[in-house]
GROMACS .gro file of C-alpha atoms in nm:
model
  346
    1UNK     CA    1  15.678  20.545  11.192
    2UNK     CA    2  15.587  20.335  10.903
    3UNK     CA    3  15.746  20.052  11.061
    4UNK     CA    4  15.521  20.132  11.372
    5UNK     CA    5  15.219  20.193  11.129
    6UNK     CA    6  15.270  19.813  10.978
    7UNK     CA    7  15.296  19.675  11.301
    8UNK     CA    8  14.955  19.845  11.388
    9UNK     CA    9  14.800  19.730  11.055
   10UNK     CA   10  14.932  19.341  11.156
   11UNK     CA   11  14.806  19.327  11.469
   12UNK     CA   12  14.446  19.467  11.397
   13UNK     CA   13  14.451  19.235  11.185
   14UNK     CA   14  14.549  18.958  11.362
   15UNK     CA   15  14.264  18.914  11.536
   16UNK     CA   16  14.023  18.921  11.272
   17UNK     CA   17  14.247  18.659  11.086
   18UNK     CA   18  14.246  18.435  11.388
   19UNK     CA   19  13.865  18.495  11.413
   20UNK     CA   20  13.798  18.369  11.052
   21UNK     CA   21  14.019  18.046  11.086
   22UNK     CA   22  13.784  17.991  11.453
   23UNK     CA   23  13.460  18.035  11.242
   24UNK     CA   24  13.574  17.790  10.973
   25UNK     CA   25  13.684  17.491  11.229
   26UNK     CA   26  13.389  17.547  11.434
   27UNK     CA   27  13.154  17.493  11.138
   28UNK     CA   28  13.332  17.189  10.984
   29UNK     CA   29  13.291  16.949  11.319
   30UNK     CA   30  12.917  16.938  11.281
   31UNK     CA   31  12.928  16.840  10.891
   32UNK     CA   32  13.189  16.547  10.970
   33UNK     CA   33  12.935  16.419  11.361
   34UNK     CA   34  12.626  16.409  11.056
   35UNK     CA   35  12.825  16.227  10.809
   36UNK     CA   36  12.926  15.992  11.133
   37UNK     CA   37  12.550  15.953  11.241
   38UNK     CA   38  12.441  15.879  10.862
   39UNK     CA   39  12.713  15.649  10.851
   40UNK     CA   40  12.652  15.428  11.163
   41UNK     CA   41  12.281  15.458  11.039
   42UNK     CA   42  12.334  15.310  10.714
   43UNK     CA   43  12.519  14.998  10.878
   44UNK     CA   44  12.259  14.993  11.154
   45UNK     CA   45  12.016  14.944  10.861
   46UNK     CA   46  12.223  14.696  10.657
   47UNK     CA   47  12.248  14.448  10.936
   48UNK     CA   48  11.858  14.452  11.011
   49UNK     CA   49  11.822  14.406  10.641
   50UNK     CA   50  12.067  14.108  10.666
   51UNK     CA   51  11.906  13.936  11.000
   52UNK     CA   52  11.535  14.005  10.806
   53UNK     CA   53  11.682  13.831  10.546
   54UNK     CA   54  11.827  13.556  10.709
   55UNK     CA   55  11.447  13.515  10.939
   56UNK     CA   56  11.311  13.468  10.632
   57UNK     CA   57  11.535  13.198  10.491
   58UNK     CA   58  11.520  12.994  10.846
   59UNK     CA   59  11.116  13.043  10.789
   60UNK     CA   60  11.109  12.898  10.460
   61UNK     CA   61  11.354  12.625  10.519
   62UNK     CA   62  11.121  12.537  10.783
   63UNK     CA   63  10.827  12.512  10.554
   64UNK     CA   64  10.996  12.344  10.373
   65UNK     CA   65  11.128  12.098  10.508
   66UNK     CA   66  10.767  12.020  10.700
   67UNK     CA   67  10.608  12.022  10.332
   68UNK     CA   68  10.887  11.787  10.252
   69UNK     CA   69  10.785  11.543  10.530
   70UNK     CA   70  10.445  11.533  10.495
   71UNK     CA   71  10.479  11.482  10.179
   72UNK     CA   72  10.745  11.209  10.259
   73UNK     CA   73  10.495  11.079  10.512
   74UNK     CA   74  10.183  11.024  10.239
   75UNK     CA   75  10.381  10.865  10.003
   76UNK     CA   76  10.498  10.587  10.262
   77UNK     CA   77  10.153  10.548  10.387
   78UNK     CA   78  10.012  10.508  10.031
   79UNK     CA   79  10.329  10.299   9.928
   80UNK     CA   80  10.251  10.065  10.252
   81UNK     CA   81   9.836  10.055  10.200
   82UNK     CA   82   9.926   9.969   9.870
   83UNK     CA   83  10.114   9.696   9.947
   84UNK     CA   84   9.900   9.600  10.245
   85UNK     CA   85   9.631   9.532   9.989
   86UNK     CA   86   9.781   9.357   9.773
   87UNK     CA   87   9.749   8.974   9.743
   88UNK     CA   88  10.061   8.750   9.777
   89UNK     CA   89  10.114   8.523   9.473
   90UNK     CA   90  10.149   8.253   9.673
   91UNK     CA   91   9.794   8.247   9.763
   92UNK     CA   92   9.718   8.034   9.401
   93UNK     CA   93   9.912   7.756   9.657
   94UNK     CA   94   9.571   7.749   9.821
   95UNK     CA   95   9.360   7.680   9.500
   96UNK     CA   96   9.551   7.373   9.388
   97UNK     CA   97   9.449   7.187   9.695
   98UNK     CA   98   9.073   7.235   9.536
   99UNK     CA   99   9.144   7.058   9.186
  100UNK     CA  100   9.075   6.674   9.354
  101UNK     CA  101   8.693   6.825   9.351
  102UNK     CA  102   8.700   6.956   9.060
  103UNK     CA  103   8.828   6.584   8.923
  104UNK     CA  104   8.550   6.381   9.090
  105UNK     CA  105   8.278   6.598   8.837
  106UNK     CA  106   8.480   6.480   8.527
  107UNK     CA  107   8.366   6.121   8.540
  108UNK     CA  108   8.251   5.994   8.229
  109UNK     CA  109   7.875   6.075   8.198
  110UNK     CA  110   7.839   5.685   8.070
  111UNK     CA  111   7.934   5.562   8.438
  112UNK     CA  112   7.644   5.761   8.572
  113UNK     CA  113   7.372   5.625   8.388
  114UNK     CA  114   7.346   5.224   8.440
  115UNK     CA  115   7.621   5.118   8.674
  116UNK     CA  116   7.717   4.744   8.728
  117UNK     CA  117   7.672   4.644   9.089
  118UNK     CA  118   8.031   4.598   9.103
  119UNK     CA  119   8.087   4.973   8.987
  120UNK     CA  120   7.847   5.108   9.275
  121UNK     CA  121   8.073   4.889   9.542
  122UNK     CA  122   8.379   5.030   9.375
  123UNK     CA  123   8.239   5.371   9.417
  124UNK     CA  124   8.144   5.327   9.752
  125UNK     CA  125   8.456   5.264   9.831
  126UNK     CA  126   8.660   5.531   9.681
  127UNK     CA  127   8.389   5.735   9.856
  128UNK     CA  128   8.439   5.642  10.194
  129UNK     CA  129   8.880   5.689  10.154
  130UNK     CA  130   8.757   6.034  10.004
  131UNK     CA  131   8.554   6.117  10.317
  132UNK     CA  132   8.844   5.976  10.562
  133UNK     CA  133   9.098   6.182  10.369
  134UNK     CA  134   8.854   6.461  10.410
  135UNK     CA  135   8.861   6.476  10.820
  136UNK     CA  136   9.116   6.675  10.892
  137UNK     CA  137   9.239   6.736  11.260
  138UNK     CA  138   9.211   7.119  11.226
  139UNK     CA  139   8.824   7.110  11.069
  140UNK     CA  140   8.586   7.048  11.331
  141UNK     CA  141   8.324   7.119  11.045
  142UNK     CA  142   8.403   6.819  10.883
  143UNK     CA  143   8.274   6.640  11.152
  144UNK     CA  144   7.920   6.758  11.168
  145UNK     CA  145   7.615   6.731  10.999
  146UNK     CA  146   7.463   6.980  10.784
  147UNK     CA  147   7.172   7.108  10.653
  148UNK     CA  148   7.146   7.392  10.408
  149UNK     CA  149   6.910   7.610  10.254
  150UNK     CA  150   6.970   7.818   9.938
  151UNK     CA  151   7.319   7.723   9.916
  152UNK     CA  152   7.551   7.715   9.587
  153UNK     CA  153   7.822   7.489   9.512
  154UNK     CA  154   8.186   7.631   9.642
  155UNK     CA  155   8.552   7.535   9.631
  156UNK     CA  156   8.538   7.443   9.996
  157UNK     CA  157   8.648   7.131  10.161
  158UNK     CA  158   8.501   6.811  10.330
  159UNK     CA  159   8.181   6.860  10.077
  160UNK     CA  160   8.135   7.246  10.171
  161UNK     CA  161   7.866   7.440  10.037
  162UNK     CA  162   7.863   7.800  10.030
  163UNK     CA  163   7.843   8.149   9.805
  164UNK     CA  164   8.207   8.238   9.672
  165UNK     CA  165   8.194   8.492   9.428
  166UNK     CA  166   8.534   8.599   9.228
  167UNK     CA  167   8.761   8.395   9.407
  168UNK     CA  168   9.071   8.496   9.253
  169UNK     CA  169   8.980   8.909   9.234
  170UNK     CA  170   8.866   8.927   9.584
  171UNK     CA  171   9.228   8.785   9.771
  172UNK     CA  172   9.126   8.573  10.019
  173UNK     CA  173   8.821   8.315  10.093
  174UNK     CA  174   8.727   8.245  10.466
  175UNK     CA  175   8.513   7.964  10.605
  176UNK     CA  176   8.311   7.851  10.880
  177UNK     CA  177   8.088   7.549  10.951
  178UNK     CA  178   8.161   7.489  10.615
  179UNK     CA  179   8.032   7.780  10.442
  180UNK     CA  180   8.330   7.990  10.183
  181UNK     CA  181   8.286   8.328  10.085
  182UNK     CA  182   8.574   8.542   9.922
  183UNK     CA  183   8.679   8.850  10.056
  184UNK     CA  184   8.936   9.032  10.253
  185UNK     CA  185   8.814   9.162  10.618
  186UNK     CA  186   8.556   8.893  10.753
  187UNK     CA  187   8.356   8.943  11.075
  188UNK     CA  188   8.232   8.685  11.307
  189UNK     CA  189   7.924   8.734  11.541
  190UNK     CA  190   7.911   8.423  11.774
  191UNK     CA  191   7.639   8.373  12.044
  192UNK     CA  192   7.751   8.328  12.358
  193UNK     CA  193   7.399   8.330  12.585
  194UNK     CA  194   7.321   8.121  12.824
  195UNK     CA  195   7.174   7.858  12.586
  196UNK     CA  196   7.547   7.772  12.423
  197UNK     CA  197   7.658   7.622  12.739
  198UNK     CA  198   7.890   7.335  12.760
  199UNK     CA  199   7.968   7.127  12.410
  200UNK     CA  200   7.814   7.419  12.211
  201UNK     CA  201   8.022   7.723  12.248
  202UNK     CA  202   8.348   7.464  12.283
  203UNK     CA  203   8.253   7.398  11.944
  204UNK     CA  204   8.202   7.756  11.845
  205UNK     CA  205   8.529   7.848  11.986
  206UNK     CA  206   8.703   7.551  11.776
  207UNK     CA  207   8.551   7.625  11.474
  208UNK     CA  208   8.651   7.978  11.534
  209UNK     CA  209   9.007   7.944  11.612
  210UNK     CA  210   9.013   7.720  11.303
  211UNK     CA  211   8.879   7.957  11.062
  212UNK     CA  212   9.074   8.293  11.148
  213UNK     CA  213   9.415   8.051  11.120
  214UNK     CA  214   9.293   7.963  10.781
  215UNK     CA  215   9.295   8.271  10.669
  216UNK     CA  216   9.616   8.417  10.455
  217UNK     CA  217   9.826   8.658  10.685
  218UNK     CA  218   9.688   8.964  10.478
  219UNK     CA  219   9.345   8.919  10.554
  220UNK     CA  220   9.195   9.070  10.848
  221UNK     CA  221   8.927   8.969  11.112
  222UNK     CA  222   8.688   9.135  11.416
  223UNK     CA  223   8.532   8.885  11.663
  224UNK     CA  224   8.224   8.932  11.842
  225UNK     CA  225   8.058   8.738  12.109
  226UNK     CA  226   7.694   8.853  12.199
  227UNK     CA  227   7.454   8.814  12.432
  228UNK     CA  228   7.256   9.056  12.645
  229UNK     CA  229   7.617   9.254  12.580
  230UNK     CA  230   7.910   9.239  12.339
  231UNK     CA  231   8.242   9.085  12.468
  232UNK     CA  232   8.548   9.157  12.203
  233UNK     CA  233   8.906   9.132  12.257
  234UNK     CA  234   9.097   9.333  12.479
  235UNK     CA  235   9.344   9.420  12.240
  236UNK     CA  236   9.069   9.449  11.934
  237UNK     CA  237   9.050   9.819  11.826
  238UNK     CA  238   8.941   9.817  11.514
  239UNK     CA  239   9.045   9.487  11.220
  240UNK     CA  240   9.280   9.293  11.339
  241UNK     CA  241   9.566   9.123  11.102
  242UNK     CA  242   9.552   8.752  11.039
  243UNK     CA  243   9.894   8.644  11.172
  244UNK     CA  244  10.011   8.391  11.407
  245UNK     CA  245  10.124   8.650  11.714
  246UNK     CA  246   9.789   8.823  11.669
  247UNK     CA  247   9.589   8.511  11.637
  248UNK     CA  248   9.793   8.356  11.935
  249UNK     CA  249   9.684   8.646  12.152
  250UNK     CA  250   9.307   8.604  12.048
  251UNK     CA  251   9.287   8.250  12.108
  252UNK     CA  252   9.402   8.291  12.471
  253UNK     CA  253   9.125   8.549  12.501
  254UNK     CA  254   8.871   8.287  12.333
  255UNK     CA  255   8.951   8.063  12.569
  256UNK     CA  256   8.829   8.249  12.860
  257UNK     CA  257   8.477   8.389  12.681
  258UNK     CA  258   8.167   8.190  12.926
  259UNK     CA  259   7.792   8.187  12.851
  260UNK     CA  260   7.559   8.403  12.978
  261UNK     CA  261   7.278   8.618  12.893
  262UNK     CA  262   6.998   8.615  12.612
  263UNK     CA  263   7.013   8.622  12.283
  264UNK     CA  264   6.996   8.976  12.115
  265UNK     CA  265   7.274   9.031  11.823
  266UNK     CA  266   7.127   9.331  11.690
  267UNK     CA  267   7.421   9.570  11.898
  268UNK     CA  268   7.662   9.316  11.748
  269UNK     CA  269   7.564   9.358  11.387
  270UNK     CA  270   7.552   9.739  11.453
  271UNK     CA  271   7.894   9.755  11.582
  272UNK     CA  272   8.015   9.577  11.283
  273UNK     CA  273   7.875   9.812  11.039
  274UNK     CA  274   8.001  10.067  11.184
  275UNK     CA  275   8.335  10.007  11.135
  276UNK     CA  276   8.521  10.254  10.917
  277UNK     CA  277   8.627   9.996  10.697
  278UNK     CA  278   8.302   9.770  10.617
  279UNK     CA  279   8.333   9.419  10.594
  280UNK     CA  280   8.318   9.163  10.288
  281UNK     CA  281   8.177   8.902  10.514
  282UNK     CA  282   7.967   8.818  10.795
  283UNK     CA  283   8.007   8.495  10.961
  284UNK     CA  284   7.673   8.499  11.227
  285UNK     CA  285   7.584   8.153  11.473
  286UNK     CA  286   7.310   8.143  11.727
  287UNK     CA  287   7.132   7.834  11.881
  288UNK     CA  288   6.859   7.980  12.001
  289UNK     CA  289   6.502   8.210  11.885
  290UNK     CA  290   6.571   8.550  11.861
  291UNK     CA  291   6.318   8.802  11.881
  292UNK     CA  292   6.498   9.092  11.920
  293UNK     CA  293   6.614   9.198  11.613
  294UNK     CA  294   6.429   9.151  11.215
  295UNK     CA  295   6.582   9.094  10.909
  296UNK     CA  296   6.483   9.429  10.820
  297UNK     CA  297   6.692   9.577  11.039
  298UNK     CA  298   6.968   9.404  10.962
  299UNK     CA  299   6.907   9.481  10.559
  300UNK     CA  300   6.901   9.896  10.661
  301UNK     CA  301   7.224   9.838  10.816
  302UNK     CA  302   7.345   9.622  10.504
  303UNK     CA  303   7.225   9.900  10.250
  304UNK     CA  304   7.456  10.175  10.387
  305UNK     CA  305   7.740  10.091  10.110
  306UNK     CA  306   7.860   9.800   9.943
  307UNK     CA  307   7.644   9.526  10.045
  308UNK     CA  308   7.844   9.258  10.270
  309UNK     CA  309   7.761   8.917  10.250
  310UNK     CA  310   7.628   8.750  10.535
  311UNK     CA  311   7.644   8.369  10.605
  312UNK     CA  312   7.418   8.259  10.875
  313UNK     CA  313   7.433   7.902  11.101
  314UNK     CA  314   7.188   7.770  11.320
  315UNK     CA  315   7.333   7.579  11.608
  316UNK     CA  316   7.106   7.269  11.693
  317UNK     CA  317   6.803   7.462  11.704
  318UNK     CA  318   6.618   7.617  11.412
  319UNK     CA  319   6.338   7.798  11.561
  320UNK     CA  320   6.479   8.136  11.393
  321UNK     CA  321   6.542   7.959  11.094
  322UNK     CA  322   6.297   8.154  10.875
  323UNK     CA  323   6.497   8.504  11.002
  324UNK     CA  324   6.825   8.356  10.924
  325UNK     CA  325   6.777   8.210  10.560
  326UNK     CA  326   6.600   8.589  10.543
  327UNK     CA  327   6.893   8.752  10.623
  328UNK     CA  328   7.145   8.553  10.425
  329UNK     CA  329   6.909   8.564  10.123
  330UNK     CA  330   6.884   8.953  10.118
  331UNK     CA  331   7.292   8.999  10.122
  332UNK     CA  332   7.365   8.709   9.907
  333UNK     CA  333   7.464   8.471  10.152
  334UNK     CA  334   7.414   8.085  10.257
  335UNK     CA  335   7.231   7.963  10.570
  336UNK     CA  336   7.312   7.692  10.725
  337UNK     CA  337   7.203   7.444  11.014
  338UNK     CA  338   7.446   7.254  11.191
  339UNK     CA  339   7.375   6.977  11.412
  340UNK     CA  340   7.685   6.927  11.694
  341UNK     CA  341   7.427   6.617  11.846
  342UNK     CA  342   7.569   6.426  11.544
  343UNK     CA  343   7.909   6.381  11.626
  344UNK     CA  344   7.816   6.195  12.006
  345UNK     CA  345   7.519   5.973  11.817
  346UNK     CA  346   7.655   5.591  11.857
   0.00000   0.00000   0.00000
């Protein structure tokens, strides 16, 4: 019976053993699904950290690198202004062919005072080689016969009169019809109404041509030819560079300018002022009266920055003759009357 009594006892309680071990595994598999979940969370969140972090290195690579080019960027623009602005050394080549002048005014003062008939004949002579040496095939100035008014003595050639201030600190010097001025961007305003027709505006146009290809390949130049309108070069944006394929192109486009039209160069002198860049110097020829414009107006324009200098010519006719000495006398510059009859006189 006891046997039978211990076999009772086992097997009641079996089932309450079994029941236990059931309760037990049932609540472990939830504890080890949330340690799973946290898990995958926690590596979920470790690779968004990592791809945040890695956006944010591609974004500031990025800025950098565009901070690094535009900063690359200014310093070759500044590097290449700076050397765009700077003079060649070479350009003292161009002051040596002014010392004969400056030899003809040391001549003993003695010489001057009672010369010997044979000294005046002598002088005569070395006069007229000196004015043979000075006509030049490319100086169509040299050929014509001035007149000036208010002019100062100048290192030009061919017994050239005009206003050059600070040669050497200013890079450049450009001429035309004989008048010099220093500077580095010079502007020419050239009449082209219907007045200038035939010898006069072939003239112009040599004179022109001869001037910009005088001038060293760092300086820079803006043509306009005026009448009732402005004509400019197709390819003439803003200052154009004074070098042999840009001049080449211009002097085709010279070549084709006719008359036509009045005279009124106000719109020209407006369009040259308001340039970004101003220019040093103002080259402006007209043959005929204009009564369009003041010198006034011209002077406002002039008063807006530096003051430019502005050289005026008077082609065969003079009637505007007080305006134009006006106008060069207010910005420092030279007037100038130029007679092209001269040349054709027997």
């Amino acid at each position: 019976m006891r046997t039978g009594g211990r076999i009772r006892y086992i097997l009641r309680s079996g089932p309450c053993f079994m029941h236990e071990r059931r309760t037990t595994t049932g609540a472990d598999l939830p504890v080890e699904a949330s340690l799973a979940a946290q898990v995958q969370e926690v590596r979920q969140q470790q690779k968004l950290l990592r791809q945040g972090r890695l956006r944010n290195l591609l974004v500031w690579a990025v800025l950098l690198s565009i901070l690094f080019h535009i900063g690359l960027m200014i310093c070759l623009h500044l590097i290449e202004r700076a050397r765009a602005e700077r003079p060649p050394q070479e350009f003292q080549v161009s002051i040596a062919s002014l010392l004969p002048e400056e030899e003809l005014t040391d001549l003993p003062e003695s010489s001057l005072e009672q010369p010997a008939e044979s000294t005046l004949d002598t002088l005569d002579d070395l006069l007229d080689a000196s004015d043979q040496g000075a006509l030049t095939a490319d100086s169509s100035a040299a050929e014509l016969e001035f007149t000036e008014a208010g002019a100062t003595p100048t290192l030009g050639g061919a017994g050239a009169r005009g206003n050059v201030e600070g040669l050497g600190g200013a890079g450049a010097a450009g001429s035309f019809f004989g008048i010099t001025t220093a500077g580095r961007r010079f502007a020419y305003i050239v009449d082209k109404s219907a007045s200038m027709e035939g010898e006069r505006l072939q003239e112009a146009k040599k004179e022109l041509l001869r001037s910009i290809r005088s001038l060293p390949d760092y300086a820079r130049f803006y043509i306009l030819f005026y009448s009732s309108s402005i004509e400019e070069p197709v390819m003439q944006e803003s200052w154009l560079m004074a070098r042999s394929p840009v001049i080449n192109g211009v002097a085709n486009w010279i070549d084709r300018v006719s008359v036509g039209g009045l005279t009124v160069p106000l719109p020209a002198f407006r369009r040259v002022f308001g340039l970004e860049e101003r220019p040093d110097v103002i080259f402006f020829l007209t043959d005929g009266e204009i009564t369009s414009m003041s010198a006034q107006q011209v002077a406002q324009l002039n008063d807006r920055g530096l003051r430019t200098v502005i050289n005026t010519i008077a082609f065969d006719d003079d009637r505007s003759q007080d305006l134009l000495m006006q106008i060069a006398k207010d910005s420092g510059g030279v007037y100038r009357f130029v007679d092209t009859n001269s040349r054709r006189r027997p």
